[in-house]
XYZ file of C-alpha atoms in Angstrom:
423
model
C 7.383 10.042 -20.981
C 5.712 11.539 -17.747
C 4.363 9.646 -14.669
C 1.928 10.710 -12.090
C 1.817 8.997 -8.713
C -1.229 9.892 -6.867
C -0.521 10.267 -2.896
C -2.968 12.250 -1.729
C -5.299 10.358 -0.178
C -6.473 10.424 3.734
C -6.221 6.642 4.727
C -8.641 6.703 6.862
C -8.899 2.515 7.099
C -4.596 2.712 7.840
C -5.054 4.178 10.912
C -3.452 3.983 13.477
C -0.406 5.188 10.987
C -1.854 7.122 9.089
C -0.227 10.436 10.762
C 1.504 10.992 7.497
C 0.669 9.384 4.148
C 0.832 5.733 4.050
C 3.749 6.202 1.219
C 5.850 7.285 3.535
C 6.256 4.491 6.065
C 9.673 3.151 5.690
C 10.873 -0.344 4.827
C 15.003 -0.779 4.366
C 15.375 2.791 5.818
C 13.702 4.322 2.416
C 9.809 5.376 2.516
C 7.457 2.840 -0.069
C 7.071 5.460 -3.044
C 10.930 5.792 -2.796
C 10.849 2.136 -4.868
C 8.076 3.244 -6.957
C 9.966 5.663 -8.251
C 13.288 3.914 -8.494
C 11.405 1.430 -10.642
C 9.498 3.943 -13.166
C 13.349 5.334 -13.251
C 14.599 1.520 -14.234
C 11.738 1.693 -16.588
C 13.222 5.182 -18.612
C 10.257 7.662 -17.111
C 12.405 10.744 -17.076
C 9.479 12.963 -14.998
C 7.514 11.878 -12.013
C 5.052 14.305 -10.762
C 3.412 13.381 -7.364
C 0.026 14.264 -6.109
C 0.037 15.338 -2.815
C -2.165 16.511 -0.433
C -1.806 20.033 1.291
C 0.014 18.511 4.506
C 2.992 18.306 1.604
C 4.293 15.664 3.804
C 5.481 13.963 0.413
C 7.371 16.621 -0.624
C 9.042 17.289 2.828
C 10.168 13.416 3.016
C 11.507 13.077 -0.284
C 13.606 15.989 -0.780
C 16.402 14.661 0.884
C 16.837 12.172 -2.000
C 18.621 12.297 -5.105
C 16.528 9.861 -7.556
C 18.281 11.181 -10.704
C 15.364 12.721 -12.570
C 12.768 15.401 -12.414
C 10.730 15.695 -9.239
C 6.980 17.528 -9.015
C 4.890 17.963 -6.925
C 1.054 19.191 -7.177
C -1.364 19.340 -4.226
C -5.179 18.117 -4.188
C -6.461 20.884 -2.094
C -9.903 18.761 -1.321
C -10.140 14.662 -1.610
C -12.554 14.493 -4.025
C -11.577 11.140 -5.993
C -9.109 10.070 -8.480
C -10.045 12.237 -11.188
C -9.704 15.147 -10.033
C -6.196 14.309 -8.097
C -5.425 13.691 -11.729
C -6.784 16.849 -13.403
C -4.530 19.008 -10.663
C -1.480 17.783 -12.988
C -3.033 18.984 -16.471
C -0.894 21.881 -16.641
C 2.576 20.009 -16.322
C 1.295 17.356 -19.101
C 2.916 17.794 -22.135
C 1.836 13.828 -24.134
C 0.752 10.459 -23.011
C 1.253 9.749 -19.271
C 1.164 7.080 -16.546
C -1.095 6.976 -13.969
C -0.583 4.871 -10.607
C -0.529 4.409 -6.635
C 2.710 5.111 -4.827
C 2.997 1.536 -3.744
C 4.043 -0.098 -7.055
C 7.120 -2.401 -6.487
C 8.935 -3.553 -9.685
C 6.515 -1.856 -12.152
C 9.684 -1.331 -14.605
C 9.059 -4.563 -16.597
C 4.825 -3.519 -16.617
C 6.109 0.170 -17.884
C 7.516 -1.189 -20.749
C 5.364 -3.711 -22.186
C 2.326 -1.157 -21.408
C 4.047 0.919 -23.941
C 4.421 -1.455 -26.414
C 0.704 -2.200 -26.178
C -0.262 1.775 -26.570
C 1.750 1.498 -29.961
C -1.338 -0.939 -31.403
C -3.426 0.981 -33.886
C -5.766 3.146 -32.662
C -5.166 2.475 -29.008
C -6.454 5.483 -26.939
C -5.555 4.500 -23.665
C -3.919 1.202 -21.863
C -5.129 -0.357 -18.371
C -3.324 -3.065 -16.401
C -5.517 -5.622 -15.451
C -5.271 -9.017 -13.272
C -7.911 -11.710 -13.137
C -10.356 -11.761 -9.885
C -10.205 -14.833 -7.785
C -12.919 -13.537 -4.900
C -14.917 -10.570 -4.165
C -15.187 -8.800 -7.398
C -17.832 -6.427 -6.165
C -14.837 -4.413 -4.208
C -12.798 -3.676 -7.474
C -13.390 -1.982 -11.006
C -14.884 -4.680 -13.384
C -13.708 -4.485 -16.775
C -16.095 -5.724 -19.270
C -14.183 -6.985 -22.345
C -14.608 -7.668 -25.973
C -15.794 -11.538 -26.322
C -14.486 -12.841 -29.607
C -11.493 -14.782 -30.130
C -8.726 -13.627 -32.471
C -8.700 -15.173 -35.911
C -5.671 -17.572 -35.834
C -5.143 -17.630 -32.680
C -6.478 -20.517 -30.543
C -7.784 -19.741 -27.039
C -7.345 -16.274 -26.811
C -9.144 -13.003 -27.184
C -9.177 -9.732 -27.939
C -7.395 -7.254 -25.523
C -10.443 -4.572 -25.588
C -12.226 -3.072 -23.352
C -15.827 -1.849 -23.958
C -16.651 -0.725 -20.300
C -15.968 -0.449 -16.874
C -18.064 -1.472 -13.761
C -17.037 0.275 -10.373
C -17.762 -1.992 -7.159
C -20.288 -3.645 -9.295
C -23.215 -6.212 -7.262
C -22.342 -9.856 -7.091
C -23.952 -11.340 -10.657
C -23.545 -13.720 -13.262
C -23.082 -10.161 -15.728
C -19.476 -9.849 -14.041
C -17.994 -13.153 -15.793
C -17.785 -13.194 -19.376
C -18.332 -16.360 -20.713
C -16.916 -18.567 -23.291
C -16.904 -21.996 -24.670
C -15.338 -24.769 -23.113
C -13.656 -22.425 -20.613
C -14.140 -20.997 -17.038
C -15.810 -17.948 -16.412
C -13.469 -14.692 -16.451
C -13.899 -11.639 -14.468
C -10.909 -8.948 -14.340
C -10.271 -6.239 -12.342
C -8.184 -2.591 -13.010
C -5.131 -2.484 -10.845
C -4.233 1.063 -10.746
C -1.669 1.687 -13.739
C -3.266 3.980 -16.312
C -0.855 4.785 -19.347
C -3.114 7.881 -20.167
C -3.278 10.365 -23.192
C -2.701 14.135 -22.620
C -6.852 14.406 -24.113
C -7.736 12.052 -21.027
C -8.196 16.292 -19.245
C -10.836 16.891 -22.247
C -12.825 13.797 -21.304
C -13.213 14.265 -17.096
C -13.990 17.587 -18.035
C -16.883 16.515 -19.954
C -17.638 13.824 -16.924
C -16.793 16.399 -14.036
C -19.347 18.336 -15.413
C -21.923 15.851 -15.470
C -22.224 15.021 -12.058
C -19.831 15.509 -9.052
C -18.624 11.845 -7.786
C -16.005 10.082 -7.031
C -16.066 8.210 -9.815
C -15.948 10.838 -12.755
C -12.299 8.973 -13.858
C -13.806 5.865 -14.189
C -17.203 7.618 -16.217
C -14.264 9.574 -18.514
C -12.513 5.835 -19.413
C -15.953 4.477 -19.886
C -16.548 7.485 -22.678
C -12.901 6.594 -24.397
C -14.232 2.692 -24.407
C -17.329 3.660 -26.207
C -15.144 6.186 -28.968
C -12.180 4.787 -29.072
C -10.037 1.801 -28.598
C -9.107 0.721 -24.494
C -6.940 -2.041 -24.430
C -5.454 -4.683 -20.966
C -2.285 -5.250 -20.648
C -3.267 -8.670 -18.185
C -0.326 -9.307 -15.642
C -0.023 -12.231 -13.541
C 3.015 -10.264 -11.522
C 2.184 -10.548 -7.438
C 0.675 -6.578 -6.994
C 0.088 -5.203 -3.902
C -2.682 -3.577 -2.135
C -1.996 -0.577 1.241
C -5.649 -0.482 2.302
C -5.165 -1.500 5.749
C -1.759 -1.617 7.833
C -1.340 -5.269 8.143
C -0.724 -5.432 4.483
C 2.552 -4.042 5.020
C 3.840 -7.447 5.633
C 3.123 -8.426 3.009
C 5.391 -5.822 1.186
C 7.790 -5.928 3.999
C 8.395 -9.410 3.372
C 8.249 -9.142 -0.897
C 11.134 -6.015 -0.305
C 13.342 -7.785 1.916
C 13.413 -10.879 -0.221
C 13.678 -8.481 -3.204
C 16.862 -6.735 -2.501
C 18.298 -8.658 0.700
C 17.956 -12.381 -0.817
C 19.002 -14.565 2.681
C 21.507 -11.805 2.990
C 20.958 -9.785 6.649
C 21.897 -5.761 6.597
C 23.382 -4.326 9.591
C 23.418 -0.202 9.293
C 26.387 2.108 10.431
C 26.690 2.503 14.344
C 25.023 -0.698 15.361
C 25.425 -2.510 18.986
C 25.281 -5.757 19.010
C 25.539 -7.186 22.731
C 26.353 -10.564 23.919
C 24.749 -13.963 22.757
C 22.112 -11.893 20.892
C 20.860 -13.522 17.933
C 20.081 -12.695 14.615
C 17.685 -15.751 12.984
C 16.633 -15.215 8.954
C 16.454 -12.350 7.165
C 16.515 -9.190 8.838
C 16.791 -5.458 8.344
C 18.571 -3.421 11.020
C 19.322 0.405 10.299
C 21.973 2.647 11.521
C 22.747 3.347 14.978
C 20.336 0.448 16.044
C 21.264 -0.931 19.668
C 20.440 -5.035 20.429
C 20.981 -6.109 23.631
C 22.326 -8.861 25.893
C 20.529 -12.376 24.718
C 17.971 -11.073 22.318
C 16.700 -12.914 19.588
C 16.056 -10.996 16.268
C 13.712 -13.575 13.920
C 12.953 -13.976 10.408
C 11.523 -10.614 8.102
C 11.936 -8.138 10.900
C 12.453 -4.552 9.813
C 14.365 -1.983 12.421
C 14.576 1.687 11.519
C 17.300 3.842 12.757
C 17.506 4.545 15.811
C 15.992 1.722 17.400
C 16.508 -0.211 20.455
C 16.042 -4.468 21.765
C 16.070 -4.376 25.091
C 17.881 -7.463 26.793
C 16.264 -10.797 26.667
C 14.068 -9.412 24.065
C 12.554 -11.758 21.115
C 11.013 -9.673 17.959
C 9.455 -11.464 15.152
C 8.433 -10.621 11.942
C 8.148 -6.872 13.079
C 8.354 -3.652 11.748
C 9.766 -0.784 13.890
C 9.631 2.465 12.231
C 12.331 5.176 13.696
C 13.278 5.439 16.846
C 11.630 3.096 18.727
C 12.309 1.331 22.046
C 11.684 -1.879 23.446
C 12.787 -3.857 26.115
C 12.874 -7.437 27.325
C 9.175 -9.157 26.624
C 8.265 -10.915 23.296
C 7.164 -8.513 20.084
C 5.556 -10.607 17.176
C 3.846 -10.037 14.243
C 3.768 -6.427 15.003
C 4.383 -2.715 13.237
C 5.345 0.132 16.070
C 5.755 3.958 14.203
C 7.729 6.435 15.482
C 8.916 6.922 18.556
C 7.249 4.363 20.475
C 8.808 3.224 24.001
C 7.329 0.103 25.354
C 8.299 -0.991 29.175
C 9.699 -3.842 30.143
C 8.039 -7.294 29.903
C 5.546 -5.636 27.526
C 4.197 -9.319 25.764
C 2.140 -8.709 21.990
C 0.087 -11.705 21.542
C -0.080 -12.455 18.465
C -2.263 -15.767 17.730
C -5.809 -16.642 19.585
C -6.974 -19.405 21.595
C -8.353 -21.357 18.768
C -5.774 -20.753 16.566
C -8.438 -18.695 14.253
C -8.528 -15.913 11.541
C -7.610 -12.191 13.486
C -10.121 -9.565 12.571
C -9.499 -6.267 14.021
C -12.146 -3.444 14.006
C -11.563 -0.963 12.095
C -14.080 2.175 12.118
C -16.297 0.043 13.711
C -16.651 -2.583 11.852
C -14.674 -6.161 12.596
C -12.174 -6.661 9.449
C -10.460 -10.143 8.123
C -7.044 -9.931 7.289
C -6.515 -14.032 6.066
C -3.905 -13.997 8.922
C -3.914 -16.398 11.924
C -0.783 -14.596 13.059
C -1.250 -10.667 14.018
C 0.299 -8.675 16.941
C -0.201 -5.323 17.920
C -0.534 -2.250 15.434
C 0.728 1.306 17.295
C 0.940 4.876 15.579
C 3.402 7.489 16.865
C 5.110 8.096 20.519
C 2.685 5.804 22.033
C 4.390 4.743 25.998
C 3.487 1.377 27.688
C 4.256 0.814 31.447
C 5.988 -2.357 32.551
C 4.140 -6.251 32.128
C 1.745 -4.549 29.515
C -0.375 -7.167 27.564
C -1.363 -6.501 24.281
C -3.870 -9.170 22.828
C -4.275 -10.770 18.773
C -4.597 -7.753 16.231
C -5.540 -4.805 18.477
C -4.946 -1.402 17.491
C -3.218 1.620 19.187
C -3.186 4.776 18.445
C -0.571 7.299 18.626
C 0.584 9.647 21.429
C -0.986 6.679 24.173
C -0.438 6.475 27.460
C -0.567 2.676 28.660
C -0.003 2.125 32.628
C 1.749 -0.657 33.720
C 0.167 -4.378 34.242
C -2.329 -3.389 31.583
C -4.184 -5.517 29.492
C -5.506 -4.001 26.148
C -8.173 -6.049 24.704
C -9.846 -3.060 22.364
C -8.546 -0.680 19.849
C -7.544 2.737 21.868
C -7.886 6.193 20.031
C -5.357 8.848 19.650
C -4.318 10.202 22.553
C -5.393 7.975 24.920
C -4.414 7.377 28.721
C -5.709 3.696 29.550
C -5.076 1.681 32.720
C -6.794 -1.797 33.676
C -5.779 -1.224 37.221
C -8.486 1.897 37.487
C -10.576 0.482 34.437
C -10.550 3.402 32.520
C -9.778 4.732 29.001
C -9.141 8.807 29.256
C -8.516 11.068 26.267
């Protein structure tokens, strides 16, 4: 069986790392759709074909790995939705095929019982599905097939009749039924697919041109044919915006580390530095005199504590340099190089929710505790000051004794000493 991983998308709402797709930031020295794949290889998929877009930044990242089975790759020459990412891969189909995000961790165990379910009678096509606590209006509603199954108390039938993208807030989203709670339930993003799926969007594409032609083609196999859920209660993941990469830091590290730290080839360690919790710390890594190292932090090769440092629950991508100041709750990509006494704060006054702005617009992220996001080769100055949840963008110039209260574009020069932000 084949399985297409769709990674072509722009990310706008990841910036500032979003230089290359998001699939490729690295956690344990191995970019995220690395363990997607390693999974849907646990899981017996013996074909993986990856959407990418025409960067090919996919394809140039993973081709230094050996995962063991076939390796494609396709390119979406325009973003213009998930259908049509999927239709680029019609001519390497050959029978029923998976469809998901590159950001799947332990989706062997979903593989297989998604199978099983495709194996019903009739079944045309298989969806994942997870019950919605809050905010159903931001997912893809599924509407399902009230009755209950004969002889079976308290359940229902696993069909699905139709599908409501970012639907409004309304009492139609909750199907109800006796003596129980209202349900509403969402798609997650696994598709187990079958090689006719082409036939439908084709049908769809030519309908109207949207965005949302792949969910109008699933709504036209609900309405012939037979759509069933597979409903998981397994902890999935979302990549939207770059703070929930600690979330995923934190699941991967527990995952294959336990309470276990790795040290990489090549490392320095220097006197009375400390390593506290769980930690990650690749090859040719240098920590220096009296740093402390804390709980979940993730070092890529390459990267450098500076003396009297203390990093916490951060995630340095390669190459990266710090020195002594305190780093919390942070992600720095590539090539960064922050001066010494550089200080991310990474909780406010009152203790409250963070909310950075992102394209303009002031986000929640459900975390009290949020440093500083940076993108790529971004330079601080000595005594920099980096306030709760701000955002940086990549190739930055930051002078010394600066305090950085708003998000700075790419490219920036900033300086509070002359008050200015220069591009």
């Amino acid at each position: 069986m084949q399985a297409v991983i769709l990674a072509a998308g722009e990310s706008s709402r990841f910036w500032p790392l979003n230089q290359r797709n998001k699939s490729l930031i690295k956690i344990m020295g191995k970019p995220l759709i690395w363990y997607t794949i390693d999974g849907l290889k646990e899981a017996g998929i013996k074909e993986v074909i990856i959407v990418q877009s025409p960067q090919k930044d996919i394809e140039g990242d993973l081709g230094k790995y050996n995962f063991g089975i076939d390796i494609k790759y396709v390119v979406q020459p325009e973003s213009k939705g998930m259908g049509n990412a999927i239709f680029q891969t019609k001519r390497l189909i050959n029978g029923p095929f998976f469809v998901l995000n590159p950001y799947h961790f332990g989706i062997e165990k979903i593989i297989k019982e998604m199978i099983k379910k495709k194996q019903k009678p009739n079944t045309s096509l298989v969806i994942l599905t997870k019950e919605v606590d809050s905010n159903p209006q931001y997912y893809g509603i599924l509407e399902l097939e009230c009755i209950e199954l004969e002889g079976i108390e308290g359940d229902i039938t696993d069909r699905i009749i139709n599908i409501k993208e970012k639907p409004r807030i309304g009492k139609e989203l909750y199907h109800e039924f006796e003596d129980r709670d209202p349900l509403c339930v969402r798609a997650v993003g696994v598709y187990l697919l079958p090689q006719k799926f082409f036939d439908y969007y084709e049908k769809c594409e030519k309908i109207e041109e949207e965005h949302y032609n792949f969910e109008d083609a699933l709504c036209v196999f609900a309405k012939e044919g037979v759509v069933r859920e597979l409903r998981t209660e397994e902890e999935l993941f979302t990549l939207k915006y770059p703070w929930d990469l600690f979330l995923i830091n934190k699941f991967l590290i527990d995952k294959y580390l336990g309470n276990k730290n790795h040290i990489g080839e090549n490392v320095k360690i220097f006197e009375n530095a400390v390593i506290k919790g769980t930690c990650y710390i690749g090859d040719n890594c240098v920590i220096g005199n009296n740093a402390l190292i804390r709980e979940y932090t993730n070092l890529e090769n390459n990267s450098v504590v500076g003396a009297n440092a203390e990093v916490a629950r951060c995630i340095f991508q390669e190459d990266v340099h710090i020195h002594s100041g305190y780093f919390g709750d942070s992600i720095f990509g590539r090539g960064c190089r922050l001066g010494a006494g550089t200080i991310t704060a990474n909780v406010k006054i009152d203790r409250g929710e963070i909310k950075p702005r992102v394209k303009g617009e002031k986000i929640g992220t459900g975390l009290d505790s949020l440093g500083c996001i940076m993108g790529e080769n971004t330079k601080t100055g000595i005594h920099c000051s980096l306030m709760p949840g701000v955002l940086i963008g990549s190739n930055c110039q930051i002078g010394p004794n600066s305090v950085v209260f708003e998000n700075l574009e790419d490219n920036s020069v900033f300086s509070t000493e002359f008050k200015e932000t220069k591009k």
